[in-house]
């Protein structure tokens, strides 16, 4: 069986400490159920990283979805997409006909700045927060491939401009490369506008068995892998191999290749991450991801738009929610409901989420899903 | 397909802050893989409540199980059994042929006493920690059904005595009812020896497709439900209805009834919980669970032994691990490998785990699994 997405929904994204996890969840779940045209599900998978134990049961019971099996799923930044993938597989297996996948996070309750590294692991001991880890990847790319700071900034310009068409995004703006580069330095070479913000938000998808509704979106594959992101013996930067292997599996399961994809949401936690991600997915050869941006290939209107929502950089990054926010964007794009940021003739979409880095060398996961009209 | 358990393993249980999550995990996983006779699995489900993000990926990569899909699953005290159930369903669905379910927790890193209630929820606002919630259930039972403090203490006597045959248990002892009642009062009527201890530990099960090995144990059903434990409108105490409904579903899926079960591991976080649990599972009518203990029905050597391992009260309660420690005990019993505490002619076993209470009225789950030779 090929599971389909009946409907998606999200909250607004941004710093909104006055809105509880329950309120954010209600926004996302009620919208997803309404679009799906159903009021009940048989099970739920809930992606969250920093909330209290039993969170999913509590949130969903508050919406009248009590009694069902609820699985709280944690896979760092990929928690939302992991919940989505597990829900898809449960439907594919015939366990359920209607399942909810929810991602929700209130980052403002956790930190005011970058996520604190775990003092017990190698990054923590080295004093490396996530911006520094990504900055080291960017520096290595600059040394290896001649990447320039302008190349990096181009990702931020594109994604902030895309978010001008996304009323739910946390930030948006028509910046120049010079403006991106002159924003406050966070970790050289990454400036403020090249780092995803601290965000609160929720996103949901209702997944079910195929039915005769043409706007339902098919899930051709949804692959979860774990792996080592940070390996001094590797010829590649943080995350490249894990994304590459996960995308390869996802394309194989979908019987498609990178050239078939019309629109992508890629885990651009920092500008360098979109470049590494698009290369690892196979849109460009190693070291040539920046050309996808400078040529307009990944702009809305280009051949393969990446992060039309604004991505993590502009839409925001409520950690456990992000994967499902990406799924929601791709579903809207494939349904032709993405308003000013609509990609024309989008038939095949891809979501990539990379998680890890706060808990040791190996506490990492990647999810890639391929969706289709 | 009916998934089978190839092998189980556990660490020792107890306060062991000097042993890391990785060391506890290695004990459990290596034993389970050895008993299973395999060295690799295709995926892993990891139950844990209080550890850092990305825990499963980190722990399993350290054991050479890298690259596979890892799902960190949280369902409060039922996290381990939830991981087990999800692994079973993944095998039943044909997604994988060999899956690891792991539960691990280091409670000594979290608290020295009772788990702190969440200040944002109703119990927390009322100052109720878990011992007080269970004490209120015990008081209500005493008022409704004539339950005595001696009836409650009988559960503790039985389970501590059972643990004399379990070298991995945290505590054991040949106590009298008077000794149990004269131990320090924690929350009236529950004395110290009627409360599960703070524990560290890990337990694992390797689950796979049926193969031609007679010691493999069949999983006839594994049901996860969520629900409200604490409802002032209910005629029943905390947890009764959720356990009853989950057990009913598990028996229906297994095409068996309560009378068919030869040995049980029941979530005796406090003495009252075993009495409510055995009634809700259907071993005795409402209010008559204590007779199961006083008559010897649930003793080792009785018709339906409950908690031959010593249960949470004596084996210990490393929260996210507990469900898989229960599964391990039932598998050993059904394989005839439970040494001095072996239940004779055990063919059908049942595990019940109840989670919740630290995060709101509704942040709760129950898992019941039925296993068979």
XYZ file of C-alpha atoms in Angstrom:
746
model
C 0.000 0.000 0.000
C 1.109 3.575 -0.540
C 0.035 5.831 2.295
C -1.268 9.257 1.340
C -1.408 12.567 3.162
C -5.009 13.616 3.659
C -4.199 16.998 5.128
C -1.607 19.145 6.873
C -1.687 22.060 9.273
C 0.658 24.306 11.190
C 0.706 27.043 13.769
C 2.407 30.330 13.052
C 6.151 30.072 13.625
C 8.089 32.425 15.856
C 8.937 33.327 19.421
C 5.555 33.006 21.104
C 6.102 32.006 24.736
C 2.607 33.224 25.550
C 1.127 30.402 23.466
C 1.329 27.003 25.187
C 2.318 23.721 23.591
C -1.400 22.864 23.715
C -2.395 26.015 21.810
C 0.275 25.523 19.147
C -0.805 21.897 18.798
C -4.465 22.822 18.439
C -3.652 25.166 15.534
C -1.780 22.460 13.648
C -3.974 19.455 14.400
C -7.329 21.137 13.835
C -6.174 22.527 10.487
C -4.810 19.141 9.408
C -7.988 17.291 10.408
C -10.143 19.892 8.644
C -8.146 19.600 5.436
C -8.287 15.817 5.746
C -12.031 15.979 6.198
C -12.006 13.659 9.207
C -12.372 14.131 12.938
C -10.778 11.006 14.375
C -7.584 9.035 13.943
C -6.603 5.571 15.145
C -3.118 6.393 16.404
C -0.689 9.278 16.714
C 3.078 9.724 16.457
C 4.344 12.836 18.203
C 7.758 14.359 17.528
C 9.187 16.484 20.320
C 12.613 16.940 21.906
C 12.425 19.141 24.980
C 8.885 18.731 26.356
C 7.814 16.786 29.451
C 7.165 13.019 29.573
C 3.799 11.902 28.235
C 3.478 15.040 26.117
C 1.647 13.606 23.127
C -0.963 11.828 25.231
C -1.625 15.007 27.146
C -1.845 17.295 24.112
C -4.040 15.007 22.025
C -6.371 14.081 24.852
C -6.969 17.817 25.221
C -8.231 17.813 21.634
C -10.564 14.874 22.205
C -8.186 12.358 20.649
C -7.985 10.176 23.773
C -7.641 6.436 24.154
C -5.643 5.883 20.976
C -2.076 4.607 20.916
C 0.250 7.611 21.118
C 3.978 7.304 20.517
C 6.233 10.136 21.552
C 9.171 9.989 19.157
C 12.487 11.752 19.664
C 15.158 11.958 16.998
C 16.692 15.389 17.727
C 16.036 17.906 14.902
C 14.536 15.125 12.765
C 11.899 14.167 15.365
C 8.986 15.539 13.334
C 9.962 13.754 10.138
C 10.667 10.584 12.101
C 7.132 10.709 13.523
C 5.876 11.257 9.961
C 7.875 8.301 8.620
C 6.725 5.960 11.379
C 3.104 6.970 10.770
C 3.509 6.352 7.039
C 4.952 2.902 7.629
C 2.173 2.017 10.075
C -0.383 2.851 7.365
C 1.619 1.077 4.660
C 1.678 -2.015 6.859
C -2.086 -1.944 7.236
C -1.922 -1.406 11.008
C -4.063 1.730 10.782
C -6.131 3.519 8.157
C -5.889 7.016 9.635
C -2.930 8.255 11.645
C -1.847 11.644 12.927
C 1.762 12.776 12.858
C 2.454 15.819 15.011
C 5.612 17.802 15.673
C 5.642 20.445 18.367
C 8.277 22.420 20.242
C 8.497 25.485 22.435
C 12.123 26.475 22.100
C 11.621 29.728 24.017
C 10.999 27.589 27.101
C 14.366 25.864 26.603
C 16.886 28.513 25.657
C 17.281 32.141 24.714
C 20.296 31.515 22.473
C 21.900 28.508 20.843
C 21.085 25.014 22.132
C 23.581 24.210 24.874
C 25.889 21.329 23.997
C 25.948 18.382 26.393
C 28.978 18.804 28.651
C 29.481 15.025 28.603
C 30.182 14.700 24.907
C 33.036 15.570 22.635
C 31.467 18.724 21.197
C 30.407 19.851 24.641
C 33.863 19.305 26.060
C 35.286 21.319 23.185
C 32.869 24.156 23.886
C 31.237 23.710 20.498
C 27.624 24.794 20.135
C 25.870 23.954 16.887
C 26.705 27.259 15.122
C 30.408 26.512 15.654
C 30.086 23.002 14.260
C 28.412 24.283 11.117
C 30.936 27.128 10.890
C 33.733 24.569 10.820
C 31.963 22.776 7.971
C 31.670 26.093 6.125
C 35.341 26.851 6.661
C 36.320 23.445 5.349
C 34.153 23.984 2.245
C 35.775 27.349 1.654
C 39.213 25.731 1.843
C 38.367 22.641 -0.223
C 36.085 23.996 -2.897
C 36.725 27.713 -3.128
C 33.356 28.517 -1.582
C 33.091 32.233 -0.780
C 31.250 34.050 1.984
C 29.083 35.531 -0.753
C 28.109 32.007 -1.828
C 27.004 31.257 1.714
C 25.092 34.501 2.018
C 23.262 33.749 -1.220
C 21.355 30.959 0.536
C 20.143 33.378 3.173
C 19.095 35.951 0.568
C 17.093 33.328 -1.337
C 15.367 31.841 1.685
C 14.490 35.133 3.350
C 13.072 36.313 0.022
C 11.035 33.096 -0.341
C 9.559 33.722 3.102
C 8.110 37.029 1.878
C 5.440 34.788 0.376
C 4.896 32.803 3.585
C 2.657 34.549 6.106
C 3.433 31.905 8.742
C 7.213 32.397 8.622
C 9.081 33.764 11.627
C 11.257 36.173 9.605
C 11.350 37.423 6.035
C 13.094 40.165 4.120
C 14.502 41.313 0.820
C 18.137 41.364 1.879
C 21.233 41.888 -0.237
C 24.299 39.692 0.080
C 26.100 42.632 1.656
C 23.378 42.988 4.272
C 23.559 39.292 5.148
C 27.332 39.501 5.489
C 27.193 42.634 7.607
C 24.745 41.187 10.129
C 26.295 40.268 13.463
C 28.968 37.566 13.334
C 27.851 34.436 15.214
C 30.597 31.954 14.394
C 32.980 32.862 11.582
C 32.050 32.702 8.683
C 28.358 32.450 9.675
C 26.600 35.740 10.402
C 23.275 36.128 12.215
C 21.165 35.991 9.050
C 22.817 32.672 8.184
C 21.627 30.947 11.372
C 18.143 29.574 12.012
C 16.315 31.294 14.865
C 14.897 29.973 18.139
C 11.233 29.240 17.365
C 8.016 27.908 18.809
C 5.566 26.035 16.635
C 3.628 22.949 15.718
C 2.877 21.129 12.479
C 0.763 18.085 11.748
C -0.134 15.702 8.964
C -2.993 13.262 8.708
C -1.840 10.135 6.887
C -4.137 7.429 5.683
C -4.880 4.625 3.316
C -5.499 5.665 -0.285
C -8.991 7.022 -0.980
C -10.558 8.525 -4.036
C -9.692 12.180 -3.409
C -7.373 13.691 -6.042
C -5.821 16.296 -3.741
C -4.403 13.604 -1.430
C -0.624 13.444 -1.728
C 1.153 10.111 -2.056
C 4.150 9.254 0.115
C 6.468 7.346 -2.194
C 9.099 6.764 0.479
C 10.080 7.845 3.979
C 13.472 6.622 5.173
C 15.039 7.034 8.626
C 18.729 6.362 9.202
C 21.115 7.015 12.038
C 24.805 7.594 11.746
C 27.926 9.453 12.605
C 27.902 13.105 11.568
C 31.234 14.125 12.879
C 34.093 11.902 11.929
C 37.631 13.168 11.641
C 38.457 10.285 9.288
C 35.797 11.323 6.774
C 36.599 13.135 3.545
C 33.307 14.999 3.989
C 31.864 17.583 6.337
C 29.328 17.090 9.107
C 26.286 15.237 7.871
C 27.138 14.791 4.200
C 27.429 11.010 4.219
C 24.375 10.426 6.369
C 22.205 12.639 4.139
C 23.646 11.042 1.001
C 22.926 7.502 2.215
C 19.443 8.338 3.448
C 18.527 10.133 0.206
C 19.878 7.262 -1.857
C 17.642 4.829 0.062
C 14.649 7.134 -0.289
C 15.114 7.543 -4.041
C 15.553 3.798 -4.448
C 12.343 3.096 -2.529
C 10.516 5.699 -4.620
C 12.033 4.432 -7.891
C 13.084 7.997 -8.706
C 16.272 10.035 -8.847
C 17.356 13.543 -7.883
C 16.512 14.923 -11.332
C 12.877 13.927 -10.889
C 12.256 16.216 -7.934
C 10.343 19.452 -8.572
C 10.497 21.065 -5.130
C 12.485 20.416 -1.940
C 12.541 21.382 1.701
C 16.128 20.910 2.882
C 17.364 21.207 6.476
C 19.042 24.646 6.245
C 19.770 25.114 9.931
C 22.656 27.263 8.703
C 23.406 28.443 5.160
C 26.171 25.874 4.690
C 23.682 23.096 5.546
C 21.546 23.810 2.481
C 24.589 23.619 0.217
C 25.849 20.378 1.749
C 22.318 18.989 1.790
C 21.536 19.683 -1.847
C 24.844 18.137 -2.881
C 24.273 15.071 -0.705
C 20.760 14.652 -2.119
C 22.307 14.688 -5.572
C 21.223 18.013 -7.093
C 24.832 19.014 -7.686
C 28.285 17.429 -7.579
C 30.394 17.764 -4.456
C 31.474 21.351 -3.871
C 29.117 22.775 -6.486
C 26.001 23.347 -4.372
C 26.545 27.106 -4.355
C 26.129 27.224 -8.121
C 22.571 25.968 -7.669
C 21.871 29.171 -5.771
C 23.826 31.652 -7.869
C 22.355 30.288 -11.110
C 18.807 30.475 -9.797
C 18.351 26.705 -10.172
C 17.017 26.425 -6.586
C 15.066 29.699 -6.559
C 11.289 29.735 -6.846
C 10.943 29.886 -10.626
C 14.094 27.828 -11.087
C 14.184 24.206 -12.166
C 14.324 22.749 -8.641
C 13.300 25.257 -5.979
C 14.723 24.562 -2.509
C 13.044 25.857 0.639
C 10.224 27.880 -0.926
C 8.786 28.204 2.594
C 11.858 30.150 3.677
C 13.380 27.056 5.260
C 14.635 26.830 8.801
C 16.538 30.087 8.244
C 13.369 32.138 7.775
C 10.318 30.031 8.615
C 12.052 29.141 11.888
C 13.249 25.978 13.639
C 11.018 24.679 16.446
C 13.172 21.596 16.731
C 10.761 18.660 17.131
C 8.246 20.354 14.831
C 10.498 21.217 11.908
C 10.235 17.979 9.941
C 6.464 18.206 9.830
C 6.602 21.898 8.913
C 8.716 20.807 5.938
C 6.192 18.098 5.073
C 3.353 20.626 5.293
C 5.122 22.950 2.855
C 5.732 20.174 0.331
C 2.109 19.011 0.603
C 0.857 22.561 0.024
C 3.204 22.899 -2.955
C 2.035 19.620 -4.493
C -1.620 20.571 -3.921
C -1.051 23.962 -5.541
C -1.964 25.777 -2.324
C 1.300 27.609 -1.646
C -0.029 31.036 -2.625
C 2.591 33.622 -3.640
C 5.409 31.120 -3.206
C 3.809 28.402 -5.361
C 6.224 26.421 -7.502
C 4.670 25.855 -10.921
C 3.953 22.280 -12.017
C 5.234 20.734 -8.799
C 4.537 17.007 -9.048
C 7.330 15.409 -6.990
C 8.573 16.858 -3.689
C 11.304 15.906 -1.235
C 11.857 16.586 2.455
C 15.243 16.204 4.139
C 15.804 16.660 7.876
C 19.079 16.156 9.699
C 19.193 15.733 13.454
C 22.014 15.554 15.920
C 24.955 17.212 17.469
C 23.746 17.883 20.990
C 24.457 14.454 22.378
C 27.685 12.902 21.260
C 29.235 11.929 18.019
C 26.632 9.353 17.223
C 23.339 10.677 18.526
C 22.198 11.567 15.082
C 19.553 10.778 12.544
C 18.434 11.746 9.076
C 15.063 11.390 7.398
C 14.306 11.792 3.701
C 10.789 11.489 2.328
C 9.616 11.651 -1.281
C 6.056 12.752 -1.960
C 4.040 12.925 -5.135
C 0.758 14.269 -6.486
C 2.979 -12.914 10.742
C 3.553 -13.473 14.437
C 6.783 -11.909 15.611
C 8.874 -13.910 18.039
C 11.417 -12.965 20.675
C 14.812 -14.399 19.790
C 16.508 -13.311 22.977
C 16.457 -10.952 25.938
C 19.033 -9.410 28.214
C 19.300 -7.017 31.124
C 21.803 -5.230 33.279
C 21.733 -5.604 37.039
C 19.133 -3.306 38.589
C 19.892 -0.860 41.370
C 21.428 2.467 42.224
C 24.594 2.388 40.142
C 25.494 5.968 39.192
C 29.043 4.837 38.476
C 27.794 2.805 35.497
C 26.906 4.962 32.476
C 23.871 4.613 30.250
C 26.258 3.118 27.693
C 27.537 0.484 30.123
C 24.036 -0.511 31.250
C 22.977 -0.704 27.594
C 25.935 -2.886 26.658
C 24.997 -5.424 29.354
C 21.437 -5.725 28.100
C 22.018 -5.581 24.352
C 24.993 -7.930 24.221
C 23.155 -10.525 26.309
C 20.045 -10.256 24.142
C 22.021 -10.555 20.897
C 23.954 -13.524 22.258
C 20.791 -15.336 23.293
C 19.270 -14.495 19.909
C 22.320 -15.888 18.179
C 22.687 -12.872 15.896
C 25.008 -9.898 15.770
C 23.082 -7.372 13.704
C 19.591 -5.906 13.593
C 17.839 -3.827 10.941
C 16.275 -1.234 13.242
C 15.986 -0.317 16.903
C 13.296 1.147 19.146
C 14.666 2.728 22.309
C 12.521 3.473 25.347
C 13.823 6.203 27.637
C 12.300 9.108 29.548
C 14.963 11.304 31.085
C 18.053 10.920 28.873
C 19.451 13.420 26.379
C 18.231 13.877 22.775
C 19.534 11.335 20.307
C 20.198 8.809 23.065
C 19.405 5.608 21.181
C 21.527 6.518 18.183
C 24.449 7.335 20.442
C 24.194 4.207 22.603
C 23.719 1.758 19.741
C 26.388 3.271 17.552
C 28.756 2.686 20.464
C 27.916 -1.032 20.170
C 28.564 -1.131 16.435
C 24.874 -0.932 15.545
C 25.266 2.239 13.465
C 23.422 3.381 10.380
C 20.142 1.637 11.139
C 16.874 3.481 11.782
C 16.671 4.235 15.506
C 13.477 5.509 17.113
C 13.654 6.972 20.576
C 10.249 6.292 22.102
C 8.878 7.982 25.207
C 5.687 6.881 26.944
C 6.518 7.653 30.602
C 6.795 4.472 32.722
C 5.556 2.394 29.767
C 8.329 3.575 27.418
C 10.127 0.210 27.379
C 7.006 -1.787 26.607
C 5.974 0.775 24.009
C 9.328 0.335 22.266
C 8.772 -3.429 22.452
C 5.256 -3.165 20.990
C 6.358 -0.928 18.133
C 9.207 -3.306 17.313
C 6.796 -6.245 17.319
C 4.409 -4.472 14.978
C 7.234 -3.515 12.626
C 8.181 -7.190 12.346
C 4.559 -8.297 12.047
C 4.153 -5.851 9.190
C 7.141 -7.296 7.377
C 9.117 -4.035 7.577
C 12.045 -5.764 9.261
C 13.116 -9.303 10.059
C 15.300 -8.504 13.067
C 14.683 -5.594 15.391
C 16.096 -4.550 18.739
C 13.927 -3.099 21.495
C 15.889 -1.434 24.270
C 14.806 0.285 27.467
C 17.330 2.190 29.520
C 17.233 4.705 32.341
C 19.567 6.196 34.907
C 17.192 7.444 37.572
C 20.021 8.302 39.970
C 20.995 11.041 37.520
C 17.466 12.496 37.697
C 16.374 12.425 41.322
C 17.309 11.181 44.755
C 13.696 10.751 45.878
C 10.303 10.613 44.205
C 9.929 11.923 40.651
C 9.071 15.605 40.885
C 5.606 16.419 39.589
C 5.363 19.015 36.824
C 4.448 22.313 38.443
C 2.283 23.137 35.431
C -0.193 20.315 35.846
C -2.996 19.548 38.217
C -1.097 17.053 40.333
C 1.900 19.324 40.485
C -0.203 22.284 41.550
C -1.727 20.103 44.257
C 1.709 19.089 45.507
C 1.051 15.470 44.613
C 4.036 13.300 43.829
C 3.356 9.789 42.551
C 3.410 8.095 45.991
C 0.585 10.417 47.102
C -1.496 9.646 44.023
C -1.199 5.914 44.619
C -1.836 6.421 48.337
C -5.135 8.091 47.485
C -6.061 5.091 45.329
C -5.197 2.797 48.242
C -7.294 4.864 50.650
C -10.246 4.753 48.279
C -9.911 0.977 47.980
C -9.826 0.627 51.749
C -13.019 2.682 51.998
C -14.843 1.010 49.106
C -13.838 -2.606 49.419
C -12.686 -3.134 52.978
C -9.081 -3.492 51.868
C -6.752 -3.544 54.903
C -3.202 -2.323 55.340
C -2.260 -5.965 55.827
C -3.718 -6.755 52.385
C -1.503 -4.063 50.860
C 1.561 -5.248 52.742
C 0.971 -8.786 51.484
C 1.943 -7.686 47.975
C 5.257 -6.366 49.252
C 5.949 -9.559 51.207
C 5.269 -11.693 48.139
C 7.326 -9.645 45.708
C 10.323 -9.165 47.985
C 10.293 -12.910 48.637
C 10.117 -13.635 44.893
C 13.171 -11.458 44.394
C 15.183 -13.751 46.674
C 15.378 -15.934 43.566
C 16.416 -13.068 41.279
C 20.110 -12.225 41.480
C 19.595 -9.127 39.308
C 16.984 -7.550 41.585
C 17.709 -4.292 43.391
C 16.231 -5.428 46.739
C 14.999 -8.704 48.199
C 14.060 -10.004 51.602
C 11.949 -12.409 53.611
C 9.807 -9.784 55.321
C 6.741 -10.251 57.490
C 3.609 -8.187 57.035
C 4.424 -6.468 60.320
C 7.888 -5.537 59.043
C 6.443 -4.058 55.848
C 3.929 -2.032 57.840
C 6.534 -0.789 60.305
C 8.885 0.471 57.602
C 8.958 4.255 57.251
C 5.652 5.842 56.224
C 5.948 7.487 52.792
C 2.361 8.479 52.029
C -0.337 6.998 54.253
C -1.149 4.065 53.932
C 1.953 3.281 51.801
C 5.132 2.528 53.749
C 8.647 2.465 52.307
C 8.580 -1.252 51.444
C 5.391 -0.659 49.449
C 7.027 1.853 47.081
C 9.266 0.991 44.139
C 12.808 2.317 44.468
C 14.847 4.707 42.330
C 16.830 2.453 39.978
C 19.286 2.423 37.124
C 19.158 -0.298 34.507
C 18.694 -1.479 30.964
C 16.807 -4.331 29.321
C 16.596 -5.439 25.722
C 14.783 -7.873 23.486
C 15.623 -9.020 19.980
C 12.438 -9.527 18.011
C 12.264 -11.186 14.651
C 10.353 -13.115 12.069
C 9.533 -16.705 13.015
C 12.387 -19.172 12.566
C 12.733 -22.807 13.384
C 14.114 -22.486 16.921
C 11.823 -23.923 19.606
C 13.028 -21.647 22.417
C 11.866 -18.534 20.553
C 8.856 -16.983 22.277
C 5.830 -15.886 20.271
C 4.292 -12.457 20.792
C 0.564 -13.035 20.470
C -0.342 -9.382 21.002
C 1.162 -6.073 22.092
C -1.326 -3.245 22.572
C -0.601 0.408 23.373
C -3.354 2.740 24.548
C -3.428 6.218 26.008
C -6.020 7.572 28.343
C -7.023 9.480 31.395
C -5.798 7.964 34.636
C -7.147 10.493 37.021
C -10.786 11.369 36.555
C -12.947 12.560 39.416
C -16.032 11.389 37.536
C -14.822 7.798 37.386
C -16.134 5.068 39.667
C -12.625 3.618 39.624
C -9.212 4.528 40.935
C -6.225 5.819 39.026
C -5.435 3.625 36.054
C -8.079 0.923 36.427
C -10.044 1.722 33.283
C -7.002 2.256 31.094
C -5.471 -1.080 32.155
C -8.818 -2.851 31.758
C -9.337 -1.524 28.223
C -5.772 -2.241 27.146
C -5.843 -5.773 28.558
C -9.197 -6.443 26.901
C -7.731 -5.417 23.536
C -4.622 -7.528 24.112
C -6.631 -10.620 25.038
C -8.889 -10.137 22.033
C -5.907 -9.852 19.697
C -4.365 -12.966 21.254
C -7.679 -14.876 21.193
C -7.193 -15.693 24.869
C -8.656 -14.669 28.211
C -7.341 -13.933 31.709
C -7.771 -17.546 32.814
C -5.351 -18.692 30.124
C -2.368 -16.812 31.541
C 0.234 -18.797 33.474
C 2.555 -16.020 34.633
C 2.351 -12.218 34.739
C 4.545 -9.197 35.257
C 2.262 -6.407 36.489
C 3.235 -2.758 37.017
C 3.487 -2.762 40.844
C 4.981 0.694 41.245
C 3.248 0.632 44.617
C 1.515 -2.295 46.352
C -1.948 -0.967 45.509
C -1.005 -0.928 41.820
C -0.585 -4.697 41.674
C -4.029 -5.216 43.219
C -5.725 -2.744 40.863
C -3.734 -4.130 37.933
C -4.613 -7.776 38.507
C -8.295 -6.851 38.872
C -8.221 -4.716 35.728
C -6.516 -7.513 33.777
C -9.331 -9.783 34.887
C -7.719 -12.173 37.385
C -10.209 -11.171 40.090
C -13.442 -9.189 40.373
C -13.300 -5.553 41.391
C -12.159 -5.144 44.976
C -11.022 -8.737 45.321
C -7.442 -8.478 44.100
C -6.077 -8.835 47.627
C -7.558 -12.330 47.874
C -5.286 -13.374 45.008
C -2.354 -12.605 47.269
C -3.673 -13.933 50.575
C -4.799 -17.193 48.968
C -1.457 -17.758 47.293
C -3.061 -17.643 43.821
C -0.464 -15.123 42.603
C 2.522 -16.577 44.505
C 5.180 -18.610 42.716
C 3.653 -22.068 43.014
C 0.142 -20.627 42.816
C -2.137 -20.921 39.821
C -1.193 -17.547 38.295
C 2.040 -16.144 39.707
C 2.354 -12.364 39.484
C 5.737 -10.647 39.502
C 7.985 -13.658 40.035
C 10.914 -11.326 39.278
C 10.094 -9.276 42.352
C 8.310 -6.668 40.271
C 9.014 -2.979 40.349
C 8.866 -3.110 44.158
C 11.920 -5.359 44.426
C 13.586 -5.709 41.043
C 13.509 -1.893 40.787
C 12.009 0.712 38.469
C 14.414 2.327 35.996
C 11.519 4.091 34.345
C 12.124 3.814 30.579
C 13.645 0.357 31.052
C 10.962 -1.281 33.180
C 8.679 -2.562 30.417
C 11.512 -4.453 28.785
C 12.686 -5.809 32.146
C 9.160 -7.217 32.502
C 9.336 -8.686 29.001
C 12.721 -10.245 29.794
C 11.300 -11.938 32.908
C 8.325 -13.350 31.022
C 10.581 -14.627 28.234
C 12.878 -16.318 30.747
C 9.840 -17.871 32.472
C 8.429 -19.185 29.198
C 11.832 -20.562 28.188
C 12.214 -22.272 31.566
C 15.302 -20.219 32.393
C 14.100 -18.409 35.519
C 16.188 -20.472 37.941
C 14.969 -20.557 41.550
C 11.932 -18.432 40.706
C 10.799 -20.597 37.766
C 7.045 -20.983 37.417
C 6.252 -24.580 36.482
C 4.579 -25.255 33.148
C 4.480 -21.608 32.131
C 3.116 -21.520 28.580
C 1.342 -18.154 28.360
C 2.718 -14.965 29.893
C 1.463 -11.387 30.187
C 3.184 -8.045 30.689
C 1.332 -4.935 31.854
C 2.951 -1.516 32.173
C 1.201 1.691 33.153
C 2.755 5.059 32.518
C 1.799 8.561 33.478
C 1.174 11.013 36.180
C 4.088 13.385 35.865
C 2.658 15.512 33.100
C -0.988 16.316 33.412
C -4.180 14.385 33.683
C -3.848 12.905 30.256
C -0.159 12.268 29.675
C -0.619 8.586 30.212
C -0.266 5.287 28.460
C -0.682 1.590 29.079
C 0.807 -1.385 27.284
C -0.259 -5.007 27.614
C 1.517 -7.801 25.759
C 0.697 -11.500 25.667
C 3.516 -13.958 24.953
C 3.513 -17.686 24.420
C 5.882 -20.631 24.104
